[in-house]
Structures are given as C-alpha cells and as structure tokens.
C-alpha cells in the first residue's frame, strides 16, 4: 500500500466538506491512525464520516478524535478480522491486515471470545493517579530517539541471557548461597558502622556484643514479635537464638533478612514508559488493553517502553481451562508481533521482561529472557530481551526490574512496630539495603527458586537509580533512600482497565556535592 500523506487526508475531508478545528493537529491524528491500522486516506475518512453521523454530526476536534480512535479502531478491527474454523480468512486477507488490533483478533484465540464490556465502559482514561517530581511543566512526549542506548548492566556470562537446567539444586547448595549472602552483607555492615568484629551467637557473655545472622521464624507459621530467631552464618557458629524485641521502640523484620544486632552531563530528557500484564481482561482473551497501549505509544512516542509479563497469563480463566484454539506460543508471538509492528513508526526502543505467570515460558526464578528468533534485523536492533530480574542501563541511568510480585510476598510476611514509615517504603528499603531483588526466605510458594542462579543473577550489585516493581498492590511512585521506586500497577485489574507508568529521566546523571543526583525529573502513574 502506498504511504498516506496529510494532504491525501485533507483532500478526502474536503470531498465531504468536513472542516478542521485544528488543521495541523487533526490531520496528524488521522495520519497516525492510518499508519497504525494500515488504512488509506479515503478509508479513514469514511470511518470518521460514519462515526460523526452516528453521533449527530459531531465536529472534527481532538477530543472527538480520541473517542473515535477508541470506538472505531476496536470495534472495526474486530469486525474486519473475525475468523472462525468454519470460515477461515483468506491468505491474501491475512497478509493485508497486519495492524495490532487485527493480529490480536479474539476469535483467533478462543471459540467464545467476546469483548469485555466493563473494560470498554471504564472511566478515567488517561487520568494521572500518582505523581513524582516536577508535576507542572513537563511535556509527556518523547522523541523516539534511535540514539537512546538500552543495555544490560553486566554483559557476557554475568547476565542471564539464555535458558538453563533447573530443579537439580541440593540443600547444601542453598545453604551455601544463604551463608555467602550473610557474609557479604555482614562485611558491608561491619565497614559502614565501624564494627570491630561479630561475635558467635551461642557464646554466653555479660558484655555488650554484636552478632550477625539471618532473621527466621521459630516454626512454619507466620513471623511475629514472639517467634523471631536469628540464625548465624557458619563463621559465627551457625546456631539459632531467639531475639527479644520487647525493649525496641521500632523494628521492621522479615524472614531471610540479614541483620547486625547489638545485644543491648546534561542532554535532552528521555521518556521511559512501563506497563505490566495481564494485557487482557479477566473474562475475555481480547487484547483491547494492549491495543490501547500501542495507540498511546504511537501518540506519546516514548524513547523506551518496558513491557513486563505476563503476556499469556497462566491465571486467566480461559488459559487455566485450556479454552483456546491456538497454542500458547502462537498467542505470545501474536502479542509480540503486534507490539513490534504497531510501534515501528514511533521509533520506540522496546524491552520485554518475562513473568512466572507466562504460561508458555520457563517456570523458574531467576527467569531467562524470551527467545524471539523470528525478529528481523531492524526489529532486533530496537528490541531488548531481558531476564527477570535484571538491571538495565538506559543512557547511563540504572533501572532495576522484576516482574515477580515481591511487594505482595514481603507484605504478607513482614512484621514491624513503631517505624513511622508506610509499608511500601519499608519493603522498598528492605530490597535496597539487602541488595536483592527477592530477599524473602523462604520464598512464596509460587516462586520456584534456583538458588545457584539466584546468587549469580538475583542480586543488586549496585543501588539502581530507578526500581520498577509491578504488583497487585496499589500503584505508587516515590523516592526511597535515593532510589525512585515505581509500582506502575497492572494494565488490567480483573475486568476493568488498570494503569501504566511513565518517567522523564535526565541521561548521564551528574555528581552534586559528591553524591549522584537523581536522574528522575518527573514520574506519573496513569490510567489506561
């Protein structure tokens, strides 16, 4: 199909005597929709004319175009792409219809796919629900800069770049990993607080001493103020001793936490967008939320978009009951193809991060990256396949990422008293000070942990500038001990729309009074 120009659209609009409210904006908006949905100039004008007539001849304004884009691009694409096993679509039609919404036609995945009514009727689209930094002034529009660099913090064998064998770990290997974690953090604590040495926990003494160990529970139940034990590392005797918290004014502890315990260059800002699955409503396998996200990417043109799984959610009812007509791998491939093809014109760099809930991928933590061998050379240049967890460098700004819901897991296990800080900030601080993407031990039942690989790939070797931790819990964006922590929420919440996040960052952070300045200029969590 020949490329559509703004003049083509203007000529077609003149044919129907349709006036512009804002000549430049309206033409650009219609042109954007033509490119996104592979429509000709006359086709997009026909769609607009039908939409305007159904609404009582509404004028061509930016607000009306937004409504037109949502209603027509969704319903129209489903109508054009609907296929069934009894009425397959011709190969010519498949080759021609390559817009994101067409690739994700619900009839392809489920014999009874119906668009979600609750998602379509949701309110507050585009509403900012959480903010950070410069609230007034920033223009939330990226440049789609091809010069933006996205790379793993540590390359080569120090990064998890491929699948590995798992379910072979021995208990003594787990013990060795936990012991080494205690010793490494213990050395950091000893140096920071000028502690001469740590004493063995089991030796009876009358003087004040300092011991080192890992917090654990005296039973298989939930940790509480009366059940806290401190388990020492091998160098401190490897014994467990009860911990009396009754005289502490404040504390915040969780199982697996390592504690020492006294007994007594400036350039253009870069826009980064992030979203976490599920990308479908819970009662339908329609990917309308993902299609809406692709539309937002094309409109706002972020320089980088980080997309975290699940893409094919193992907790979705139709997935659990295997009520699908295509393989999980095929559904995933359609998702990726839709995202890559649908955002090609934006110039946006894409980062894909898997989830333990991705039914088609390895169920192990740390989780290797997706394998997308079918990407073209041009597409591969702007796509980064990252493991879970990982640390990325985006123009020398460090991003820590994990799709595993550590917030939810630690929130269920942590105990605290008198800390004066709210729960999310405490959990984020624990992650940062424990230097681990998953410091909880034992892990939640749904986390299949490989401790040998976790020791290699699950640690925070540096404190990231930005830490992204999507969760079922309420979204937030806040500074925690110098790190901007973001829970962008999930793109869908049950049957209704959820949220996504966006940040404006200053590349190449500078030192101010000897300290690294925060590169985060502003941040928002926005309703889809």
Short mmCIF file of C-alpha atoms in Angstrom, two decimals, residues 190-517:
data_model
loop_
_atom_site.label_atom_id
_atom_site.label_comp_id
_atom_site.label_asym_id
_atom_site.label_seq_id
_atom_site.Cartn_x
_atom_site.Cartn_y
_atom_site.Cartn_z
CA UNK A 190 30.82 -4.01 59.63
CA UNK A 191 32.57 -1.45 57.44
CA UNK A 192 29.70 1.06 57.44
CA UNK A 193 29.12 1.02 61.22
CA UNK A 194 32.78 0.59 62.20
CA UNK A 195 32.14 -2.71 63.98
CA UNK A 196 35.38 -4.35 65.10
CA UNK A 197 34.09 -7.91 64.78
CA UNK A 198 30.96 -10.03 65.07
CA UNK A 199 30.70 -12.45 67.98
CA UNK A 200 29.37 -16.01 67.96
CA UNK A 201 25.67 -16.05 68.83
CA UNK A 202 25.85 -19.10 71.10
CA UNK A 203 28.61 -17.93 73.49
CA UNK A 204 27.34 -16.80 76.94
CA UNK A 205 28.72 -13.32 77.71
CA UNK A 206 27.96 -10.48 80.11
CA UNK A 207 29.35 -7.65 77.98
CA UNK A 208 27.57 -5.95 75.08
CA UNK A 209 28.44 -7.67 71.79
CA UNK A 210 27.33 -7.52 68.17
CA UNK A 211 26.21 -10.61 66.30
CA UNK A 212 25.34 -11.23 62.65
CA UNK A 213 22.72 -13.51 61.20
CA UNK A 214 19.59 -14.05 59.16
CA UNK A 215 16.08 -13.50 60.51
CA UNK A 216 13.91 -16.62 60.59
CA UNK A 217 10.80 -17.92 62.30
CA UNK A 218 10.75 -20.50 65.12
CA UNK A 219 8.10 -22.53 63.27
CA UNK A 220 6.47 -22.92 59.88
CA UNK A 221 3.91 -20.26 60.76
CA UNK A 222 3.92 -16.53 60.08
CA UNK A 223 6.59 -14.39 61.69
CA UNK A 224 5.52 -12.34 64.72
CA UNK A 225 7.24 -10.43 67.52
CA UNK A 226 7.47 -13.56 69.71
CA UNK A 227 8.68 -16.03 67.06
CA UNK A 228 11.80 -14.23 65.77
CA UNK A 229 15.07 -16.15 65.65
CA UNK A 230 18.49 -15.05 64.46
CA UNK A 231 20.36 -17.72 62.51
CA UNK A 232 24.08 -17.07 62.37
CA UNK A 233 26.35 -17.80 59.44
CA UNK A 234 28.94 -20.57 59.55
CA UNK A 235 31.71 -18.23 60.75
CA UNK A 236 29.56 -17.22 63.73
CA UNK A 237 28.68 -20.78 64.74
CA UNK A 238 25.64 -21.46 62.54
CA UNK A 239 23.29 -21.59 65.54
CA UNK A 240 19.80 -20.16 66.02
CA UNK A 241 19.00 -17.96 69.01
CA UNK A 242 15.70 -16.28 70.00
CA UNK A 243 15.52 -12.49 69.66
CA UNK A 244 13.79 -10.38 72.32
CA UNK A 245 12.12 -7.36 70.69
CA UNK A 246 10.21 -6.14 73.73
CA UNK A 247 12.54 -3.22 74.50
CA UNK A 248 12.83 -1.93 70.93
CA UNK A 249 10.93 1.26 70.16
CA UNK A 250 10.68 0.35 66.49
CA UNK A 251 11.57 -2.51 64.15
CA UNK A 252 10.78 -3.92 60.73
CA UNK A 253 11.73 -7.54 60.04
CA UNK A 254 11.00 -10.26 57.50
CA UNK A 255 12.19 -13.88 57.08
CA UNK A 256 15.52 -14.05 55.25
CA UNK A 257 16.62 -10.53 56.24
CA UNK A 258 20.29 -10.15 57.14
CA UNK A 259 20.76 -8.05 60.29
CA UNK A 260 23.51 -6.99 62.61
CA UNK A 261 22.07 -6.87 66.11
CA UNK A 262 23.74 -5.30 69.15
CA UNK A 263 22.60 -7.21 72.16
CA UNK A 264 21.89 -4.03 74.06
CA UNK A 265 26.37 15.69 31.77
CA UNK A 266 23.17 17.27 30.66
CA UNK A 267 21.26 16.43 27.47
CA UNK A 268 17.67 16.04 26.28
CA UNK A 269 15.44 14.22 28.81
CA UNK A 270 14.48 10.67 27.89
CA UNK A 271 10.92 9.45 28.29
CA UNK A 272 10.53 5.88 29.58
CA UNK A 273 7.13 4.18 29.66
CA UNK A 274 6.44 0.95 31.56
CA UNK A 275 3.49 -1.44 31.68
CA UNK A 276 2.90 -4.82 33.28
CA UNK A 277 0.49 -7.58 32.26
CA UNK A 278 -2.03 -9.06 32.21
CA UNK A 279 -2.84 -7.39 28.89
CA UNK A 280 -6.36 -8.87 28.68
CA UNK A 281 -9.44 -8.51 30.91
CA UNK A 282 -10.03 -11.49 33.20
CA UNK A 283 -13.23 -12.64 31.49
CA UNK A 284 -12.05 -12.41 27.89
CA UNK A 285 -8.98 -13.13 25.80
CA UNK A 286 -9.40 -9.91 23.84
CA UNK A 287 -6.23 -7.83 23.92
CA UNK A 288 -8.02 -4.46 23.81
CA UNK A 289 -5.89 -3.03 26.67
CA UNK A 290 -2.71 -3.90 24.75
CA UNK A 291 -4.11 -2.30 21.58
CA UNK A 292 -4.90 0.85 23.59
CA UNK A 293 -1.35 0.85 24.97
CA UNK A 294 0.11 0.59 21.45
CA UNK A 295 -2.02 3.58 20.46
CA UNK A 296 -0.64 5.55 23.43
CA UNK A 297 2.93 4.61 22.48
CA UNK A 298 2.37 5.90 18.95
CA UNK A 299 0.82 9.11 20.28
CA UNK A 300 3.33 9.91 23.07
CA UNK A 301 6.37 8.41 21.30
CA UNK A 302 8.37 7.38 24.40
CA UNK A 303 12.04 6.76 23.81
CA UNK A 304 11.90 3.45 25.68
CA UNK A 305 8.95 1.24 26.62
CA UNK A 306 9.47 -1.52 29.21
CA UNK A 307 6.85 -4.26 28.94
CA UNK A 308 6.71 -6.82 31.74
CA UNK A 309 4.76 -10.07 31.65
CA UNK A 310 2.53 -11.91 31.92
CA UNK A 311 1.67 -11.73 28.21
CA UNK A 312 -0.15 -15.09 28.20
CA UNK A 313 -1.37 -15.26 31.80
CA UNK A 314 -1.46 -18.68 33.46
CA UNK A 315 -4.07 -17.32 35.91
CA UNK A 316 -6.55 -16.37 33.18
CA UNK A 317 -9.68 -18.49 33.42
CA UNK A 318 -9.69 -19.49 29.75
CA UNK A 319 -5.98 -20.35 29.91
CA UNK A 320 -6.47 -22.47 33.04
CA UNK A 321 -9.32 -24.36 31.36
CA UNK A 322 -7.40 -24.56 28.06
CA UNK A 323 -10.28 -22.90 26.20
CA UNK A 324 -8.08 -21.63 23.40
CA UNK A 325 -7.85 -22.54 19.73
CA UNK A 326 -4.15 -21.78 19.30
CA UNK A 327 -1.02 -22.74 21.20
CA UNK A 328 0.24 -20.50 23.98
CA UNK A 329 3.41 -19.86 21.97
CA UNK A 330 1.34 -18.68 18.99
CA UNK A 331 -0.70 -16.31 21.15
CA UNK A 332 2.52 -14.89 22.61
CA UNK A 333 4.05 -14.49 19.16
CA UNK A 334 0.96 -12.54 18.05
CA UNK A 335 1.34 -10.24 21.05
CA UNK A 336 4.98 -9.53 20.28
CA UNK A 337 4.37 -9.10 16.56
CA UNK A 338 1.54 -6.65 17.31
CA UNK A 339 3.72 -4.59 19.64
CA UNK A 340 6.78 -4.56 17.39
CA UNK A 341 4.86 -3.86 14.18
CA UNK A 342 2.39 -1.49 15.78
CA UNK A 343 5.09 0.75 17.30
CA UNK A 344 7.55 0.68 14.39
CA UNK A 345 6.66 4.22 13.30
CA UNK A 346 7.25 5.63 16.79
CA UNK A 347 10.96 4.72 16.88
CA UNK A 348 10.47 3.49 20.46
CA UNK A 349 13.01 1.06 21.95
CA UNK A 350 11.20 -1.97 23.41
CA UNK A 351 12.21 -4.04 26.44
CA UNK A 352 10.42 -7.36 27.09
CA UNK A 353 10.64 -8.92 30.56
CA UNK A 354 9.04 -12.35 31.25
CA UNK A 355 6.91 -13.31 34.25
CA UNK A 356 6.49 -16.52 36.23
CA UNK A 357 2.83 -16.24 35.18
CA UNK A 358 3.70 -16.53 31.46
CA UNK A 359 2.27 -19.97 30.76
CA UNK A 360 4.48 -20.58 27.72
CA UNK A 361 7.82 -19.72 29.36
CA UNK A 362 10.23 -21.33 31.84
CA UNK A 363 8.75 -21.52 35.36
CA UNK A 364 11.91 -20.74 37.32
CA UNK A 365 13.38 -17.75 39.18
CA UNK A 366 15.64 -16.15 38.03
CA UNK A 367 13.84 -16.45 34.71
CA UNK A 368 15.72 -16.40 31.39
CA UNK A 369 14.67 -13.91 28.71
CA UNK A 370 12.23 -14.71 25.91
CA UNK A 371 13.60 -16.22 22.73
CA UNK A 372 12.36 -14.27 19.69
CA UNK A 373 14.33 -15.77 16.85
CA UNK A 374 11.87 -14.58 14.20
CA UNK A 375 12.63 -10.86 14.59
CA UNK A 376 14.07 -9.10 11.58
CA UNK A 377 17.44 -7.39 11.80
CA UNK A 378 15.85 -3.93 12.04
CA UNK A 379 13.41 -5.05 14.73
CA UNK A 380 16.13 -6.79 16.72
CA UNK A 381 18.06 -3.53 16.83
CA UNK A 382 15.31 -1.82 18.82
CA UNK A 383 14.19 -4.80 20.96
CA UNK A 384 15.93 -5.83 24.21
CA UNK A 385 15.07 -9.23 25.70
CA UNK A 386 15.75 -9.08 29.43
CA UNK A 387 15.56 -11.74 32.17
CA UNK A 388 13.61 -11.46 35.42
CA UNK A 389 15.14 -9.87 37.43
CA UNK A 390 17.64 -7.62 35.68
CA UNK A 391 19.47 -4.31 35.88
CA UNK A 392 19.46 -2.17 32.73
CA UNK A 393 21.41 0.87 31.67
CA UNK A 394 19.39 3.43 29.71
CA UNK A 395 21.72 6.26 28.71
CA UNK A 396 23.78 5.60 31.85
CA UNK A 397 20.72 5.60 34.15
CA UNK A 398 20.39 2.29 36.02
CA UNK A 399 16.97 0.58 36.07
CA UNK A 400 16.27 -2.37 38.33
CA UNK A 401 13.38 -4.55 37.08
CA UNK A 402 11.46 -7.54 38.36
CA UNK A 403 8.02 -8.78 37.31
CA UNK A 404 7.73 -11.05 40.36
CA UNK A 405 5.37 -9.57 42.96
CA UNK A 406 7.90 -9.14 45.77
CA UNK A 407 5.78 -6.34 47.24
CA UNK A 408 2.85 -8.70 47.78
CA UNK A 409 5.01 -11.55 49.04
CA UNK A 410 7.00 -9.47 51.54
CA UNK A 411 3.93 -7.53 52.61
CA UNK A 412 2.38 -10.80 53.74
CA UNK A 413 5.43 -11.79 55.83
CA UNK A 414 6.96 -8.58 57.21
CA UNK A 415 6.37 -7.55 60.81
CA UNK A 416 7.01 -4.03 62.09
CA UNK A 417 6.40 -1.73 65.01
CA UNK A 418 6.83 1.99 65.54
CA UNK A 419 8.83 2.61 62.36
CA UNK A 420 6.89 5.73 61.38
CA UNK A 421 7.05 4.78 57.69
CA UNK A 422 4.34 3.29 55.49
CA UNK A 423 4.56 -0.32 54.32
CA UNK A 424 5.58 0.18 50.68
CA UNK A 425 8.52 2.42 51.60
CA UNK A 426 9.69 -0.10 54.21
CA UNK A 427 9.61 -3.01 51.74
CA UNK A 428 11.46 -0.99 49.09
CA UNK A 429 14.08 -0.04 51.66
CA UNK A 430 14.49 -3.69 52.61
CA UNK A 431 15.13 -4.64 48.97
CA UNK A 432 17.68 -1.87 48.53
CA UNK A 433 19.55 -2.44 51.80
CA UNK A 434 19.52 -6.24 51.38
CA UNK A 435 20.81 -5.71 47.82
CA UNK A 436 18.50 -8.37 46.47
CA UNK A 437 15.57 -8.49 44.05
CA UNK A 438 14.00 -11.18 46.23
CA UNK A 439 15.35 -11.05 49.81
CA UNK A 440 12.50 -13.12 51.30
CA UNK A 441 13.41 -16.58 52.58
CA UNK A 442 11.77 -18.99 52.30
CA UNK A 443 10.18 -17.66 49.10
CA UNK A 444 6.43 -17.64 48.42
CA UNK A 445 5.07 -20.98 47.22
CA UNK A 446 4.51 -19.65 43.70
CA UNK A 447 8.20 -18.74 43.29
CA UNK A 448 10.26 -21.69 42.03
CA UNK A 449 13.68 -20.51 43.18
CA UNK A 450 17.01 -21.80 41.87
CA UNK A 451 19.46 -20.52 44.48
CA UNK A 452 22.60 -21.20 42.48
CA UNK A 453 21.36 -18.96 39.63
CA UNK A 454 19.80 -16.56 42.12
CA UNK A 455 23.22 -15.98 43.64
CA UNK A 456 24.54 -15.13 40.17
CA UNK A 457 21.66 -13.14 38.71
CA UNK A 458 19.26 -12.14 41.50
CA UNK A 459 21.39 -9.65 43.42
CA UNK A 460 21.59 -5.86 43.18
CA UNK A 461 25.26 -5.28 42.67
CA UNK A 462 24.61 -1.53 42.75
CA UNK A 463 21.70 0.54 44.00
CA UNK A 464 19.67 1.39 40.89
CA UNK A 465 18.54 4.92 40.11
CA UNK A 466 15.05 3.58 39.29
CA UNK A 467 13.50 0.38 40.70
CA UNK A 468 10.39 -0.94 38.92
CA UNK A 469 8.34 -3.43 40.96
CA UNK A 470 4.86 -4.02 39.49
CA UNK A 471 2.39 -5.52 41.95
CA UNK A 472 -1.23 -6.42 42.62
CA UNK A 473 -1.00 -3.88 45.46
CA UNK A 474 -1.80 -0.20 44.95
CA UNK A 475 0.35 1.74 42.47
CA UNK A 476 2.86 4.32 43.71
CA UNK A 477 5.95 6.28 42.75
CA UNK A 478 8.27 7.57 45.48
CA UNK A 479 11.86 8.19 46.48
CA UNK A 480 13.29 5.64 48.91
CA UNK A 481 16.81 6.36 50.20
CA UNK A 482 17.77 7.98 46.91
CA UNK A 483 16.17 5.44 44.56
CA UNK A 484 12.94 6.27 42.72
CA UNK A 485 10.71 3.22 43.23
CA UNK A 486 7.75 2.67 40.91
CA UNK A 487 4.84 0.27 41.10
CA UNK A 488 3.04 1.06 37.83
CA UNK A 489 0.25 -1.38 38.70
CA UNK A 490 -1.08 -3.78 36.08
CA UNK A 491 -2.58 -2.81 32.74
CA UNK A 492 -5.79 -4.62 33.65
CA UNK A 493 -7.36 -5.19 37.06
CA UNK A 494 -9.83 -8.02 36.68
CA UNK A 495 -12.50 -6.96 34.18
CA UNK A 496 -11.55 -3.28 34.10
CA UNK A 497 -8.63 -1.16 32.98
CA UNK A 498 -5.61 -0.65 35.17
CA UNK A 499 -2.60 1.65 34.99
CA UNK A 500 0.83 2.15 33.42
CA UNK A 501 3.79 4.34 34.35
CA UNK A 502 5.96 6.94 32.65
CA UNK A 503 9.16 8.73 33.65
CA UNK A 504 11.20 11.64 32.38
CA UNK A 505 14.86 10.99 33.13
CA UNK A 506 18.00 13.04 32.67
CA UNK A 507 20.68 10.93 30.96
CA UNK A 508 24.22 10.72 32.35
CA UNK A 509 23.48 11.75 35.98
CA UNK A 510 25.99 14.16 37.49
CA UNK A 511 27.54 14.37 40.95
CA UNK A 512 26.25 17.12 43.24
CA UNK A 513 28.32 17.70 46.39
CA UNK A 514 29.91 14.32 45.90
CA UNK A 515 26.60 12.47 45.57
CA UNK A 516 24.95 11.11 42.45
CA UNK A 517 21.98 13.34 41.61
#
